Structures are given as structure tokens and as C-alpha cells.
Coordinates of C-alpha atoms (C1' of nucleotides) in Angstrom, one line a residue:
Chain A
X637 CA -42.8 -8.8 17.8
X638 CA -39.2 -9.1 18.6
X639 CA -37.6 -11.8 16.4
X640 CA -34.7 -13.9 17.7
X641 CA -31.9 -11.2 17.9
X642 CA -29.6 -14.3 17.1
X643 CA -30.3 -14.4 13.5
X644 CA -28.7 -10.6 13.7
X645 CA -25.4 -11.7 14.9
X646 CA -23.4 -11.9 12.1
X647 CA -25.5 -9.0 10.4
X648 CA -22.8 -7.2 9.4
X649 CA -22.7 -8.2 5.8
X650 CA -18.9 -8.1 4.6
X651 CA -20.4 -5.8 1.5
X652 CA -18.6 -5.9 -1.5
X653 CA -19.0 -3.3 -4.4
X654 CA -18.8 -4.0 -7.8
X655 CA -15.6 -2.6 -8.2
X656 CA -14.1 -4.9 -5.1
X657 CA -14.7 -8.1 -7.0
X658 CA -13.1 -6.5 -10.1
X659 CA -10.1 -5.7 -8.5
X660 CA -9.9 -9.5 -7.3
X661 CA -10.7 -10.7 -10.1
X662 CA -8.1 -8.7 -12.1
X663 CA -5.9 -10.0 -9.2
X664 CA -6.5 -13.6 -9.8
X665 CA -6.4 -12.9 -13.2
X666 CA -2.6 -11.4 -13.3
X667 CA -1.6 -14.4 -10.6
X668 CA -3.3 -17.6 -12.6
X669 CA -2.2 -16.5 -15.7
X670 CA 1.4 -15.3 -13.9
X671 CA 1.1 -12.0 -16.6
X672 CA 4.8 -10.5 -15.8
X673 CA 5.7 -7.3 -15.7
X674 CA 5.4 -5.2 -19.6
X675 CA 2.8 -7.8 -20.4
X676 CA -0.7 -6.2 -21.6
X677 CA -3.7 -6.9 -19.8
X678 CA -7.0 -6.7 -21.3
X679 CA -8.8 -3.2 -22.6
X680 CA -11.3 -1.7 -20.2
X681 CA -13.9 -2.5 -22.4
X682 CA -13.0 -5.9 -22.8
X683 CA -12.8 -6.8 -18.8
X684 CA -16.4 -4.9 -18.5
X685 CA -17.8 -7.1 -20.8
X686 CA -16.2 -10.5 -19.8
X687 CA -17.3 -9.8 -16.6
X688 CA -20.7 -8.3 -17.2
X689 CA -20.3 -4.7 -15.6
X690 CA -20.1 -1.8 -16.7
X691 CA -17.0 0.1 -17.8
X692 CA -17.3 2.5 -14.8
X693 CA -16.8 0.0 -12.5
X694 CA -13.9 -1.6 -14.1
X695 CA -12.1 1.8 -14.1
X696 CA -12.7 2.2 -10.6
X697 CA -10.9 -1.1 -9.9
X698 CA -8.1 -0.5 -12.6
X699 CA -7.3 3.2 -10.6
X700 CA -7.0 1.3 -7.7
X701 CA -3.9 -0.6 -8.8
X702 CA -2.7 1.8 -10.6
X703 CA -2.2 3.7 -7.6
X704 CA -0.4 0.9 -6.3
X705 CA 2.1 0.6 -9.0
X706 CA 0.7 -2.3 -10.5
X707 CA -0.4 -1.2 -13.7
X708 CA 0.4 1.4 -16.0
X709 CA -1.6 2.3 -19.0
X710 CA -0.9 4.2 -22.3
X711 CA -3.4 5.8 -24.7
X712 CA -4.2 3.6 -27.3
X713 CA -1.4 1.2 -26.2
X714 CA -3.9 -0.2 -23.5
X715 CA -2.2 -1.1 -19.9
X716 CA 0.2 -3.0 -19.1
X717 CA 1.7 -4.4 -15.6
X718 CA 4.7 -3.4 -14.3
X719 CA 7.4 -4.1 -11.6
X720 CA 5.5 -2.4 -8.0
X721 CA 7.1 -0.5 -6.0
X722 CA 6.3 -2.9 -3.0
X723 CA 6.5 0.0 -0.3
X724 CA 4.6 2.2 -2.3
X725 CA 1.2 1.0 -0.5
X726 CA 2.7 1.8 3.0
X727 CA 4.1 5.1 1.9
X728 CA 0.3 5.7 0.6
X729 CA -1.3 5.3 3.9
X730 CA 1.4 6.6 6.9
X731 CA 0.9 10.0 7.5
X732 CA 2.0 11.1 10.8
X733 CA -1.4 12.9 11.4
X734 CA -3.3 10.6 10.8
X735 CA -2.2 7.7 12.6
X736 CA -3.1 7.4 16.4
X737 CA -0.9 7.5 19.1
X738 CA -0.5 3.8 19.7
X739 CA 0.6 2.8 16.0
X740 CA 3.1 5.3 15.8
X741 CA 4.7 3.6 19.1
X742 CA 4.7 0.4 17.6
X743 CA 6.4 2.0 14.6
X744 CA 9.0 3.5 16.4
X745 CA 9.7 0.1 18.0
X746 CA 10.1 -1.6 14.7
X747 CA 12.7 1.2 14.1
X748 CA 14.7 0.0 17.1
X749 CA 14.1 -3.1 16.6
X750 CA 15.7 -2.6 12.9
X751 CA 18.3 -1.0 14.3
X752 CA 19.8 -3.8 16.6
X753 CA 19.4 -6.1 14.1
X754 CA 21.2 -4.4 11.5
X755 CA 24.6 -5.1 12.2
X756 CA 25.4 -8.4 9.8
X757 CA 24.5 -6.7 6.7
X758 CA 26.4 -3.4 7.1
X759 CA 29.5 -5.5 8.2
X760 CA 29.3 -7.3 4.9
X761 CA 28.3 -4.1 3.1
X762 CA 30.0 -1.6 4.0
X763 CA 32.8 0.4 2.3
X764 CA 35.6 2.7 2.9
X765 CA 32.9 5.9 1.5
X766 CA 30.3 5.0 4.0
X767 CA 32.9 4.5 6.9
X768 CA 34.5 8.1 6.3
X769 CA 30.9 9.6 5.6
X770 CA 29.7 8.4 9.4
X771 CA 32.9 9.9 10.4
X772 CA 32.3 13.3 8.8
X773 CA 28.8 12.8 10.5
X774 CA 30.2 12.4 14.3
X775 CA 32.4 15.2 13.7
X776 CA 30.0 17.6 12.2
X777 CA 27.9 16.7 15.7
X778 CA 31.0 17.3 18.1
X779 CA 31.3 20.4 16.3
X780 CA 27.3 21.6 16.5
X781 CA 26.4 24.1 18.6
X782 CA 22.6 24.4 18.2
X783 CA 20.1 21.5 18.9
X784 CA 18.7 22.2 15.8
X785 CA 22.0 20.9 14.1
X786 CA 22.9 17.8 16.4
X787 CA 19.3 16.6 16.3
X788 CA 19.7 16.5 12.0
X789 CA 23.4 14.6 12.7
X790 CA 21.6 11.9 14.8
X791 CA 18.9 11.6 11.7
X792 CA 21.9 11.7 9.5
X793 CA 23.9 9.0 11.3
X794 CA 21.1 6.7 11.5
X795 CA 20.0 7.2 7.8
X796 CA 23.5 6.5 6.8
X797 CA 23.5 2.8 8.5
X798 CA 20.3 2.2 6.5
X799 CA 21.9 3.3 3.3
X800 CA 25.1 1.3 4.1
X801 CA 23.3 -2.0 4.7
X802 CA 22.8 -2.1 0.9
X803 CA 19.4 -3.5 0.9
X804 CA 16.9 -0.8 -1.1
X805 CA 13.9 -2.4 0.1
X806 CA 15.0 -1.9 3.4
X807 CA 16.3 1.8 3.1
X808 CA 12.4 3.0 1.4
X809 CA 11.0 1.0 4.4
X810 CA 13.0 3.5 6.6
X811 CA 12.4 6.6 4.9
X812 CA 8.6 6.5 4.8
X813 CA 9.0 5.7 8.7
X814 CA 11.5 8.5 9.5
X815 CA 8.7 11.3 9.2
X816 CA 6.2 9.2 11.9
X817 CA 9.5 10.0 14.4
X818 CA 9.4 13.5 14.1
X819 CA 7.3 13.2 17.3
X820 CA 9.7 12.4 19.3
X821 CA 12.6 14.9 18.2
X822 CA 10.7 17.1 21.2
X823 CA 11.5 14.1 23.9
X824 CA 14.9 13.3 22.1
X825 CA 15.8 17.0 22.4
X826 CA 16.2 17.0 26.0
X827 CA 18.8 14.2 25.2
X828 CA 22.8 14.5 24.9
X829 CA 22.8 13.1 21.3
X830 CA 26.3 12.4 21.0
X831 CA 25.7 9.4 23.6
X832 CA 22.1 8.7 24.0
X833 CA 23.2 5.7 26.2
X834 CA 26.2 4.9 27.1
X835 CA 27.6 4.3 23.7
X836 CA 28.1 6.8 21.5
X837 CA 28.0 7.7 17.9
X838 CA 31.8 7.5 17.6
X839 CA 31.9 4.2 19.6
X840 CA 29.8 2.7 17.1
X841 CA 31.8 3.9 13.9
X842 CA 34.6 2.6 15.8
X843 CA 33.1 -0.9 15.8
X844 CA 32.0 -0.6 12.3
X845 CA 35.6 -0.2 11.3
X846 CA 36.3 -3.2 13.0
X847 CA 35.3 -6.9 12.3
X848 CA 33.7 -7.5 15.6
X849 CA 30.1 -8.4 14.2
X850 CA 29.8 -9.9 17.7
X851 CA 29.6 -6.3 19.3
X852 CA 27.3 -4.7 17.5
X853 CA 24.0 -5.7 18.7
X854 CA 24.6 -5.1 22.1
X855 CA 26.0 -1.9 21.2
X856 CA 23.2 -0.8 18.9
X857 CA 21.3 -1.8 22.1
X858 CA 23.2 0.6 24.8
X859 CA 22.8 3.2 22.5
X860 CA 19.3 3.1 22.1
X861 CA 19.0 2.2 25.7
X862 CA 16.7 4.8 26.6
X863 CA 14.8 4.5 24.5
X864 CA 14.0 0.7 25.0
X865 CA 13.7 1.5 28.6
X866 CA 11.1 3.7 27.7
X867 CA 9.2 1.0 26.5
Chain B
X1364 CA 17.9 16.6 -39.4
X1365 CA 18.7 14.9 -35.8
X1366 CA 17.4 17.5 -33.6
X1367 CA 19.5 18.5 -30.3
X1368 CA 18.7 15.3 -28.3
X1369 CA 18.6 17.6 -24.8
X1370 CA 15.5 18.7 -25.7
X1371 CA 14.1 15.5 -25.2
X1372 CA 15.9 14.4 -21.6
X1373 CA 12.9 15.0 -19.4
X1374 CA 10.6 13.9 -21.9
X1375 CA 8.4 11.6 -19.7
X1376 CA 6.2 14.5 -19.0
X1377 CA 4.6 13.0 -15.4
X1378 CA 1.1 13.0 -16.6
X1379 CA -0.9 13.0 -14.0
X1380 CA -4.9 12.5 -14.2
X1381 CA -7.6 13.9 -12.7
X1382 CA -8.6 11.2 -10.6
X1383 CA -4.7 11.6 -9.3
X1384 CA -5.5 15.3 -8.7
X1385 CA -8.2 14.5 -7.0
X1386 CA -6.8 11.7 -4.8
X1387 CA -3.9 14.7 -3.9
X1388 CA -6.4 17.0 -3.0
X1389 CA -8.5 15.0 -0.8
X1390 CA -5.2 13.8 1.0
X1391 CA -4.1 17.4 1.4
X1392 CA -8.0 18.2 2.8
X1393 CA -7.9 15.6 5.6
X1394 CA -4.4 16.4 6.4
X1395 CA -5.0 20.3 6.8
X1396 CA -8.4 20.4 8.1
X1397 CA -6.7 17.7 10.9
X1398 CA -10.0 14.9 10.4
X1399 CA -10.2 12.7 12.7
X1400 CA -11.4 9.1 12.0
X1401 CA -15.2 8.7 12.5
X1402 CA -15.5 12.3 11.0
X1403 CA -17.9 12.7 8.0
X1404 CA -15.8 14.2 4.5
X1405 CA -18.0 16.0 1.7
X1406 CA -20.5 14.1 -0.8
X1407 CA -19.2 13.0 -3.8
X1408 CA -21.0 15.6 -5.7
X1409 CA -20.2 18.4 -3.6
X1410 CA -16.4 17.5 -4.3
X1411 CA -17.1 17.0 -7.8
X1412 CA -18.7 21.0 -7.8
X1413 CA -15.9 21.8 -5.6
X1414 CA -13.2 21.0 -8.0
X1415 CA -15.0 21.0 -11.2
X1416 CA -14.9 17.3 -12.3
X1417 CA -17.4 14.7 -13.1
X1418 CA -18.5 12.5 -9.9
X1419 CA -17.0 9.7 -11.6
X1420 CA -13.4 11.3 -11.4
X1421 CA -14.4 12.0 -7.7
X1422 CA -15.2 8.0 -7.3
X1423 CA -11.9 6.7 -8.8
X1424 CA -10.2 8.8 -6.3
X1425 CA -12.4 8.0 -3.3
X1426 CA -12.5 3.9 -4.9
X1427 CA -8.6 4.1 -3.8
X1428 CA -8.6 5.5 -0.5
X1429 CA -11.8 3.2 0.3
X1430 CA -9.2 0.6 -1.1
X1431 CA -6.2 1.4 1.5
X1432 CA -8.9 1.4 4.4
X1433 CA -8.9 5.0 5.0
X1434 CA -12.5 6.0 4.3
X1435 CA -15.4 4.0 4.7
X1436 CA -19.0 4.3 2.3
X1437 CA -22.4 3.9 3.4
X1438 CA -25.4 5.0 1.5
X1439 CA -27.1 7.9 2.7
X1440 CA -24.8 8.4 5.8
X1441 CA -22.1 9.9 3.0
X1442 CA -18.3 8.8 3.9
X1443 CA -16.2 8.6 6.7
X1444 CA -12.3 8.7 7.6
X1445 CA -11.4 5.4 9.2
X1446 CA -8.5 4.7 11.0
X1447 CA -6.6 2.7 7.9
X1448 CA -4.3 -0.3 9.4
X1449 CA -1.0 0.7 8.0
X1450 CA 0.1 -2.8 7.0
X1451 CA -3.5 -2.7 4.6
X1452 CA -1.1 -1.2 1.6
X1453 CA 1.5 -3.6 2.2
X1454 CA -0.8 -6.4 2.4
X1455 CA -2.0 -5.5 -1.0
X1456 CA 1.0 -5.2 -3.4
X1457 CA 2.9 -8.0 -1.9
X1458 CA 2.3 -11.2 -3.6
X1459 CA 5.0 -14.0 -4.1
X1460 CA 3.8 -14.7 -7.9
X1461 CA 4.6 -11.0 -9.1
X1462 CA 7.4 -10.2 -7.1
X1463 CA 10.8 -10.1 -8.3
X1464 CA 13.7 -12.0 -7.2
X1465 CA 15.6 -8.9 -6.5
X1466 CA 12.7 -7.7 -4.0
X1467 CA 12.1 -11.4 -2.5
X1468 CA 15.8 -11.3 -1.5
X1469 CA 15.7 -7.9 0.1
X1470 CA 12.8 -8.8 1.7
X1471 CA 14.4 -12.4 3.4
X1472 CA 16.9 -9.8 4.7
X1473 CA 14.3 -7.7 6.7
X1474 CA 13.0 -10.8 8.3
X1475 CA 16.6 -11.8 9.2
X1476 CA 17.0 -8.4 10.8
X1477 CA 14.4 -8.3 12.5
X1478 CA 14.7 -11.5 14.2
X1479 CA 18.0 -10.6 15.3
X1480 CA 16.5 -7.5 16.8
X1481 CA 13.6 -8.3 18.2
X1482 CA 15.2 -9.4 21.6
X1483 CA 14.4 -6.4 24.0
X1484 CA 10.7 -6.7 23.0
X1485 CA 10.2 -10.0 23.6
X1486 CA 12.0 -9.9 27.1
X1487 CA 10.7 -7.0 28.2
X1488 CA 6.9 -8.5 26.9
X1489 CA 7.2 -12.8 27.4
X1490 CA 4.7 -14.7 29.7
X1491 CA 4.5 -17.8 30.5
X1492 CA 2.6 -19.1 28.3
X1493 CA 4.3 -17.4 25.2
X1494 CA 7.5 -19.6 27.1
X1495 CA 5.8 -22.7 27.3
X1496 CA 4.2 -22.5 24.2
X1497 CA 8.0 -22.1 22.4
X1498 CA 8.7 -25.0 25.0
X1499 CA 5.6 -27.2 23.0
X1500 CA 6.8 -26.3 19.7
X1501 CA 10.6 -27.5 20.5
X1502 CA 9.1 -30.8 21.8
X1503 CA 7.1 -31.1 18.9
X1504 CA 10.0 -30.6 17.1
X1505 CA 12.1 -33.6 18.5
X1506 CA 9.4 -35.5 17.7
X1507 CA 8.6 -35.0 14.4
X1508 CA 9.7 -37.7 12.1
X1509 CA 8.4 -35.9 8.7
X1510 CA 10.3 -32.9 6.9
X1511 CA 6.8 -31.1 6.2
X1512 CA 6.6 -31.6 9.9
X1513 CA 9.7 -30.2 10.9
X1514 CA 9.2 -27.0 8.6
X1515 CA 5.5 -26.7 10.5
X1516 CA 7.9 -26.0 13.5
X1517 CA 9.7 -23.9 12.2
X1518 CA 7.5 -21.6 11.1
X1519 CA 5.3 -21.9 14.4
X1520 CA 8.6 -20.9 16.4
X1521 CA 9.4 -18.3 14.7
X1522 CA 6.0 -16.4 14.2
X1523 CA 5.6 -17.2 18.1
X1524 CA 8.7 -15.4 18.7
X1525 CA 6.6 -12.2 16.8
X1526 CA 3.6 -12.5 18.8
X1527 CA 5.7 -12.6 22.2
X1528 CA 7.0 -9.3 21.1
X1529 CA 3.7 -7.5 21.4
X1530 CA 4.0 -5.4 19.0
X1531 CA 1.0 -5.7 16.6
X1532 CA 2.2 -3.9 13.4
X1533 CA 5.3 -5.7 13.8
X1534 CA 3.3 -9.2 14.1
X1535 CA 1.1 -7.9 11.2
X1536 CA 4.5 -6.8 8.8
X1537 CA 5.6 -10.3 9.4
X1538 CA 2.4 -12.4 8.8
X1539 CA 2.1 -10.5 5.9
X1540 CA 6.2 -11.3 4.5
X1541 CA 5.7 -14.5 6.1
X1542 CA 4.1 -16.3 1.9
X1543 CA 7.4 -14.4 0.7
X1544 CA 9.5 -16.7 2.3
X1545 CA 7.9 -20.0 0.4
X1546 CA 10.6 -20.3 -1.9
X1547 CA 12.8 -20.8 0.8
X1548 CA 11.6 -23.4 2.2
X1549 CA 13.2 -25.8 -0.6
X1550 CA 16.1 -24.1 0.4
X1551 CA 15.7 -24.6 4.0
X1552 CA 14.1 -28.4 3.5
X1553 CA 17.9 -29.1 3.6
X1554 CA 19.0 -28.2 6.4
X1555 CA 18.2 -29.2 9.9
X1556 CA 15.7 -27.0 11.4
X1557 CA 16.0 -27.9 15.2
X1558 CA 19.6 -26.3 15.0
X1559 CA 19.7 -23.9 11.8
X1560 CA 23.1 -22.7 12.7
X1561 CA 25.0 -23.8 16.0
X1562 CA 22.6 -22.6 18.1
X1563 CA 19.2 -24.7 18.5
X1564 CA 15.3 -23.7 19.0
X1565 CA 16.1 -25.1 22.2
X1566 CA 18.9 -22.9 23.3
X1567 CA 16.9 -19.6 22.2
X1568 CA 14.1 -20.9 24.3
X1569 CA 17.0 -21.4 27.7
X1570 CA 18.0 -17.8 27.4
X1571 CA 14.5 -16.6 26.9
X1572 CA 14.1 -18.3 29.8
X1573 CA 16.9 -16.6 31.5
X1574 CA 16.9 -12.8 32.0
X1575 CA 20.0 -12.2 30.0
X1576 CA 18.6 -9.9 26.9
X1577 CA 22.4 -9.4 26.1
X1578 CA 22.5 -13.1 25.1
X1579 CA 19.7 -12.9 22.4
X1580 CA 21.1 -10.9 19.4
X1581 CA 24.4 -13.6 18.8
X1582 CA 22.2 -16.3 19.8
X1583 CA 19.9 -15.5 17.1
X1584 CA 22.8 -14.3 14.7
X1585 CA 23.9 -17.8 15.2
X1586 CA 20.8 -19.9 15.2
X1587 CA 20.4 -18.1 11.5
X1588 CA 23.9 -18.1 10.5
X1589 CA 23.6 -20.0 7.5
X1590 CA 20.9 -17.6 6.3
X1591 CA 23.1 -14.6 7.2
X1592 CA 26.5 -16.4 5.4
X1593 CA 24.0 -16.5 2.2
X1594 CA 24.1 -13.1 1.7
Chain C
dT422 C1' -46.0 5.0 22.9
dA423 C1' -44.8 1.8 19.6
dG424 C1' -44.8 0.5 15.2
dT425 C1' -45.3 1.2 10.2
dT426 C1' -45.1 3.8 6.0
dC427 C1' -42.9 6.8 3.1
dA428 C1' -40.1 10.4 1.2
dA429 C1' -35.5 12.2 1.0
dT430 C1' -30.7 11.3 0.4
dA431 C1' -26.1 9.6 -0.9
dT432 C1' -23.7 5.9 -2.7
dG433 C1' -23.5 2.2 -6.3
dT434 C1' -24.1 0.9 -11.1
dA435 C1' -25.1 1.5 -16.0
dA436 C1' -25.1 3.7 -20.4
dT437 C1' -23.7 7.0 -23.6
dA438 C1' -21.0 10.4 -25.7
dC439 C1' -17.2 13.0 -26.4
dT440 C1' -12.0 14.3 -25.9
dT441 C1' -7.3 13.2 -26.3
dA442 C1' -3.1 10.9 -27.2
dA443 C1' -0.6 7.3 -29.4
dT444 C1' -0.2 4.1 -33.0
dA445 C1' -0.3 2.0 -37.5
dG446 C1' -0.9 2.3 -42.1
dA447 C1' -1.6 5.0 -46.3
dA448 C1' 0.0 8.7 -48.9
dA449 C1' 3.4 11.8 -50.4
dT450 C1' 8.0 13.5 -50.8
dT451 C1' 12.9 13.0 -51.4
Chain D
dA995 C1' 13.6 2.5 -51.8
dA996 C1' 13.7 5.2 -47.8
dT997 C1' 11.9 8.7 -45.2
dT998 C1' 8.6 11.9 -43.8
dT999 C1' 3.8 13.5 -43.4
dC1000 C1' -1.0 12.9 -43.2
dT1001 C1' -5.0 10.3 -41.6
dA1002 C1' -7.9 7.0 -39.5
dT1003 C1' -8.3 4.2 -35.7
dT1004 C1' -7.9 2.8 -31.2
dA1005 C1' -8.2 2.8 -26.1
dA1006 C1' -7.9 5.6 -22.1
dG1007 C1' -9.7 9.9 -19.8
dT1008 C1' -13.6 12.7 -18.7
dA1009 C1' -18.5 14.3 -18.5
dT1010 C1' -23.4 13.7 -18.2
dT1011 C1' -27.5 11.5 -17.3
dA1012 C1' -30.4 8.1 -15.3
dC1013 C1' -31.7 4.8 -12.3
dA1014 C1' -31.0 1.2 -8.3
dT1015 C1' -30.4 0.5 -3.5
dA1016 C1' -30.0 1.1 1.2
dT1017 C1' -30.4 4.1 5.1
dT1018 C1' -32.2 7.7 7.7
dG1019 C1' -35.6 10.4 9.8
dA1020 C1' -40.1 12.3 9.8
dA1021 C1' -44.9 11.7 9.2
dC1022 C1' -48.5 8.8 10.0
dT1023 C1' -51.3 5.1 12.0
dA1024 C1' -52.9 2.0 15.6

DNA sequence: TAGTTCAATATGTAATACTTAATAGAAATT
DNA sequence: AATTTCTATTAAGTATTACATATTGAACTA
């Protein structure tokens, strides 16, 4: 009585609920009909009917992108979409403990990766306040005497060239990363942090204060060295 | 009879529902309790006892998570944890259509970082055929006697450049950006693509070749110069 | 032992009712 | 007439109940 176990291949019926195909249809709905930002969308009751579930399942769809920032929605006033945060999805998923080993690698190599590739914007963004506040930073390490306090002027120096490229997308990106690293403070604490490779904090700043784009890469890139070599 | 207006600075009381309570305290449960993906989480009635809402409050919250990929629903068998990809949220907020301008252009940055820095990962991770297939995509290139043609090229260079770098999240961040970018191609329909800025696909491809990583970043600054000089 | 049937179970969906907050419009006050 | 106050209405938030559906595992049959 064994039937042909071919016809079981693809068995694995991509199920959608209910509330799925609400959610794309309130989707295509906000795209086709390119409903911007403080526009209303429809009531609850109206997309349940239209679409011939009930209200339930419409809500469950509706709290999904509200989560996300899409929509908000006011008593009485109905909902309304709105401007999303677009790293607000990201933030909602990376948690350090719950992501396995080999994501948070690949994580930490889009950080370096960043990094290095940072340099045009901050030359064309940076400013006289972020240039002294990097050299409070690289004093306030010189001056540290615990590891404690060196290993928070290496978060602080790297935060500062995020905030200094000017680009707010860019800096959230960052900050919902930073706590996935925490990880490696314990490996990093063995380092000298002053001059994790041959180039150190202050020999960056120093470049920054130049206009040598040209140098900063390759800089970026010494610094981090071991850490790319521990790739 | 204009009342002190102080009273009403932090007016926008942060209301929060119960399905957001909910959502916080089933974050907080799989975080402290240290689930592991594949492990079973409660019924949705027993949460709903457990905090004393209705099991439709208890849905909306679980409907989101199911949403970002980090629990998974089958009947009977109750729900899982999953091992969410943490591009997922990403993947679901950003769309073109209801993105703003502002966000587009900070987003064009990233990529333009990211290129610049991705050089120790893809010489530390190239093969042969990642080389040969760049090698293809130049030829092509010459070739290619239609614009739509030449932007093909373009974007197959540049999203092999990603896949050399092995680095899956990375690969994932990008193909997900990657429909941003549309509205630059009128932009970029302009120019000429087989040499962006000074330096040429070609000439990225010869120091690929070679084993000089310190040659990348400029190269690639250059190569995408008249991006960068756009900012 | 193998296969079938069937009951138990947990999620998915529907329907209804009620609560609450915000709004608009009517009514009342100045 | 202009402003404030009440009131009804509206739409989202929450609760409850009921039923559908698929999956599991145990009981049953051949």
C-alpha cells in the first residue's frame, strides 16, 4: 500500500493563516494605492468585511505592522500610516541570546566591514566638536587604569565615528549591533586597546584631522587587524 | 484661563496595549528562561491564564513574533522558538514606495560603505570561480551594446562582489537594500558603468586577482567616486 | 505486526458584546 | 457671537464563547 512517495516531495505546504494574507493584502493595498505617511487607512471593520474575514483576524494583521512602525491608530480617529522606523524590525529580532554563534560572527564582520569603509563620509562630515570629542576620548584611555574603563573608551571611540559620519540610518544600524559584541569584550580584554594593531586610536584622530581620505582605509584596516586576521 | 502649559509637556502618555504587554513579557520569558530554538513555549491559553487576558490579546502578540520568524505554530504540537533570520525585520519594513527620500539617501550611503569595506572579506574568501565569474560579467560588459544591458552588469558585479565575501547576513542586508537603489539607476543610466569613476570593473577584478588587499579600499573609493562626490 | 479508527488537543477562525477614548455636534453659558 | 460644557457617536481595545481543522497518540481491528 505504499503510494509513490514522489507526490510527498514538495509536501510541505507554505501554509498561510488568515491573518498572513491580510497583512499582504494591507501591504499591497498601502503600495498600489501609494497611501503616504498621516493618510488613514480603512476601519477594522471595514477591511474585515471587504475581505470577508472576520475582525479578529484583521487585528491580528494590523498588530503586526504596528509593531513595525507602520501604522498607528487613534480611538475613534481610526489608523493611520506613518513614517517607519526602518531599523525598527532588526532591532525587534537581535537579541544577543538568542542568536547562534555563527550569525553573531557574521554580524561582527559587517561591523568591520563598516568600519573600513567609513572614512569618506566622516572626512566630509566631520567638525571641529567631533574632532576634540575623539581627542577627549584617546586621552581619557591614556589616562585609564582599569580594563573596565579602556574597554568603554574603545566602545566610545568607535561610537563616536558612527555618530560623526552624519548618516542616522547608519548610527541606529550600529547601535542595535553594539550589544551582539559584548561577546567579544572577554577576547578584546586580553588586548592593549590603545593599539589593537599597529595603529592606534590617536593615530587615527590624527588622520581625521587631516585631509588624507586616502589613508584611512588602510588605517581603519591595521587597526582592526586582529581582528580580520581572526577571521 | 490658559492653564500653565508645563503641565502638558509630556502629554503623549506612551499608551501601550495589552497585546504590547504581552509581546514584552513573552520577550522577557524567552530571554530569562534562556529557550533555545526548537524548544516548546506555553499554550496560548495557559499564557492568557497566566497573565490574565483574553487568548485573543495572547494571539496579536504571538501573530508578531510568528511575523518576525521567531516562533513557529502548528496545531496540536503548540508553538515553538525558531531561529528568526535577522534580516526577516528588515526585509519587512523596507519598501521603495513608502520610504522617504531622507532614508533612501542614508541608505545609498551604507551600500557605498560597505563596498568600500568589504575588501578583507572577499580576499581572505575569493575562489576561482567567484574570479572568473567577475571576469564573465566584465566581458559581458564590453560587449553589451544596450544601456538596460549595461546596468544588468552592473548590478551582477556588484552583488557578486557580496557573495564572494561569504558572509550571508551581509549578502542577505544587501539583497534586501539592493530595490532601494532603483531610483538610482536613472541617475546612474548616465554615466558609464564599465568605469564609474577612474577606476574600471576591470581593474577591481586585476587587484582581486592580485593579493594586494591594501589596494582595494581606494580602488573602490575611486571606482565609486562620483557616488561618493554626490554626497 | 501493520494498518485503521477515533478521541484528545492546540491552533485558526468567527461572532458577539462590552469598554474606553476621542471626536463632532448640540446645548448652554458668557 | 464666541466660548465652554455636555452628549452622542464612533472606532479601537478587550473579553468570551463557539466551532473548524489538523495533528498526535492511543485504542482497536485484521
Amino acid at each position: 500500500m505504499s503510494i509513490d512517495k514522489d507526490l510527498f516531495k514538495l509536501k510541505p505546504i507554505a501554509y498561510t493563516t488568515m491573518a498572513d494574507q491580510v497583512e499582504n493584502h494591507l501591504r499591497e493595498y498601502i503600495i498600489k494605492r501609494s497611501i503616504k505617511p498621516g493618510d488613514p487607512i480603512p476601519k477594522e471593520t471595514e477591511i474585515a468585511q471587504a475581505l470577508g474575514v472576520s475582525r479578529n483576524v484583521v487585528r491580528e494583521a494590523l498588530s503586526r505592522l504596528r509593531m513595525l512602525g507602520m501604522i498607528e491608530s487613534r480611538k475613534k480617529r481610526g489608523m493611520i500610516l506613518t513614517q517607519p522606523d526602518v531599523m525598527k524590525g532588526l532591532e525587534l529580532i537581535i537579541h544577543p541570546t538568542i542568536l547562534d554563534e555563527n550569525v553573531r560572527k557574521q554580524l561582527f564582520e559587517l561591523r568591520l566591514v563598516l568600519e573600513v569603509g567609513l572614512g569618506d563620509l566622516l572626512f566630509r562630515r566631520k567638525t571641529e566638536e567631533h574632532l576634540k570629542k575623539l581627542d577627549a576620548i584617546v586621552e581619557r584611555e591614556h589616562k585609564a587604569t582599569t580594563q573596565i574603563e579602556r574597554i568603554r573608551c574603545e566602545v566610545d571611540f568607535h561610537s563616536t565615528l558612527y555618530e560623526m559620519a552624519g548618516n542616522e540610518t547608519l548610527k541606529r544600524f550600529q547601535d542595535i549591533l553594539m550589544p551582539v559584541f559584548e561577546y567579544v569584550v572577554e577576547y578584546e580584554s586580553k588586548l592593549d586597546h590603545t593599539s589593537v594593531g599597529s595603529v592606534t586610536h590617536a593615530d587615527l584622530v590624527k588622520i581625521l584631522y587631516s585631509n588624507n581620505a586616502e589613508a584611512y582605509p588602510n588605517a581603519m584596516r591595521k587597526h582592526l587587524m586582529p581582528h580580520l586576521d581572526h577571521l
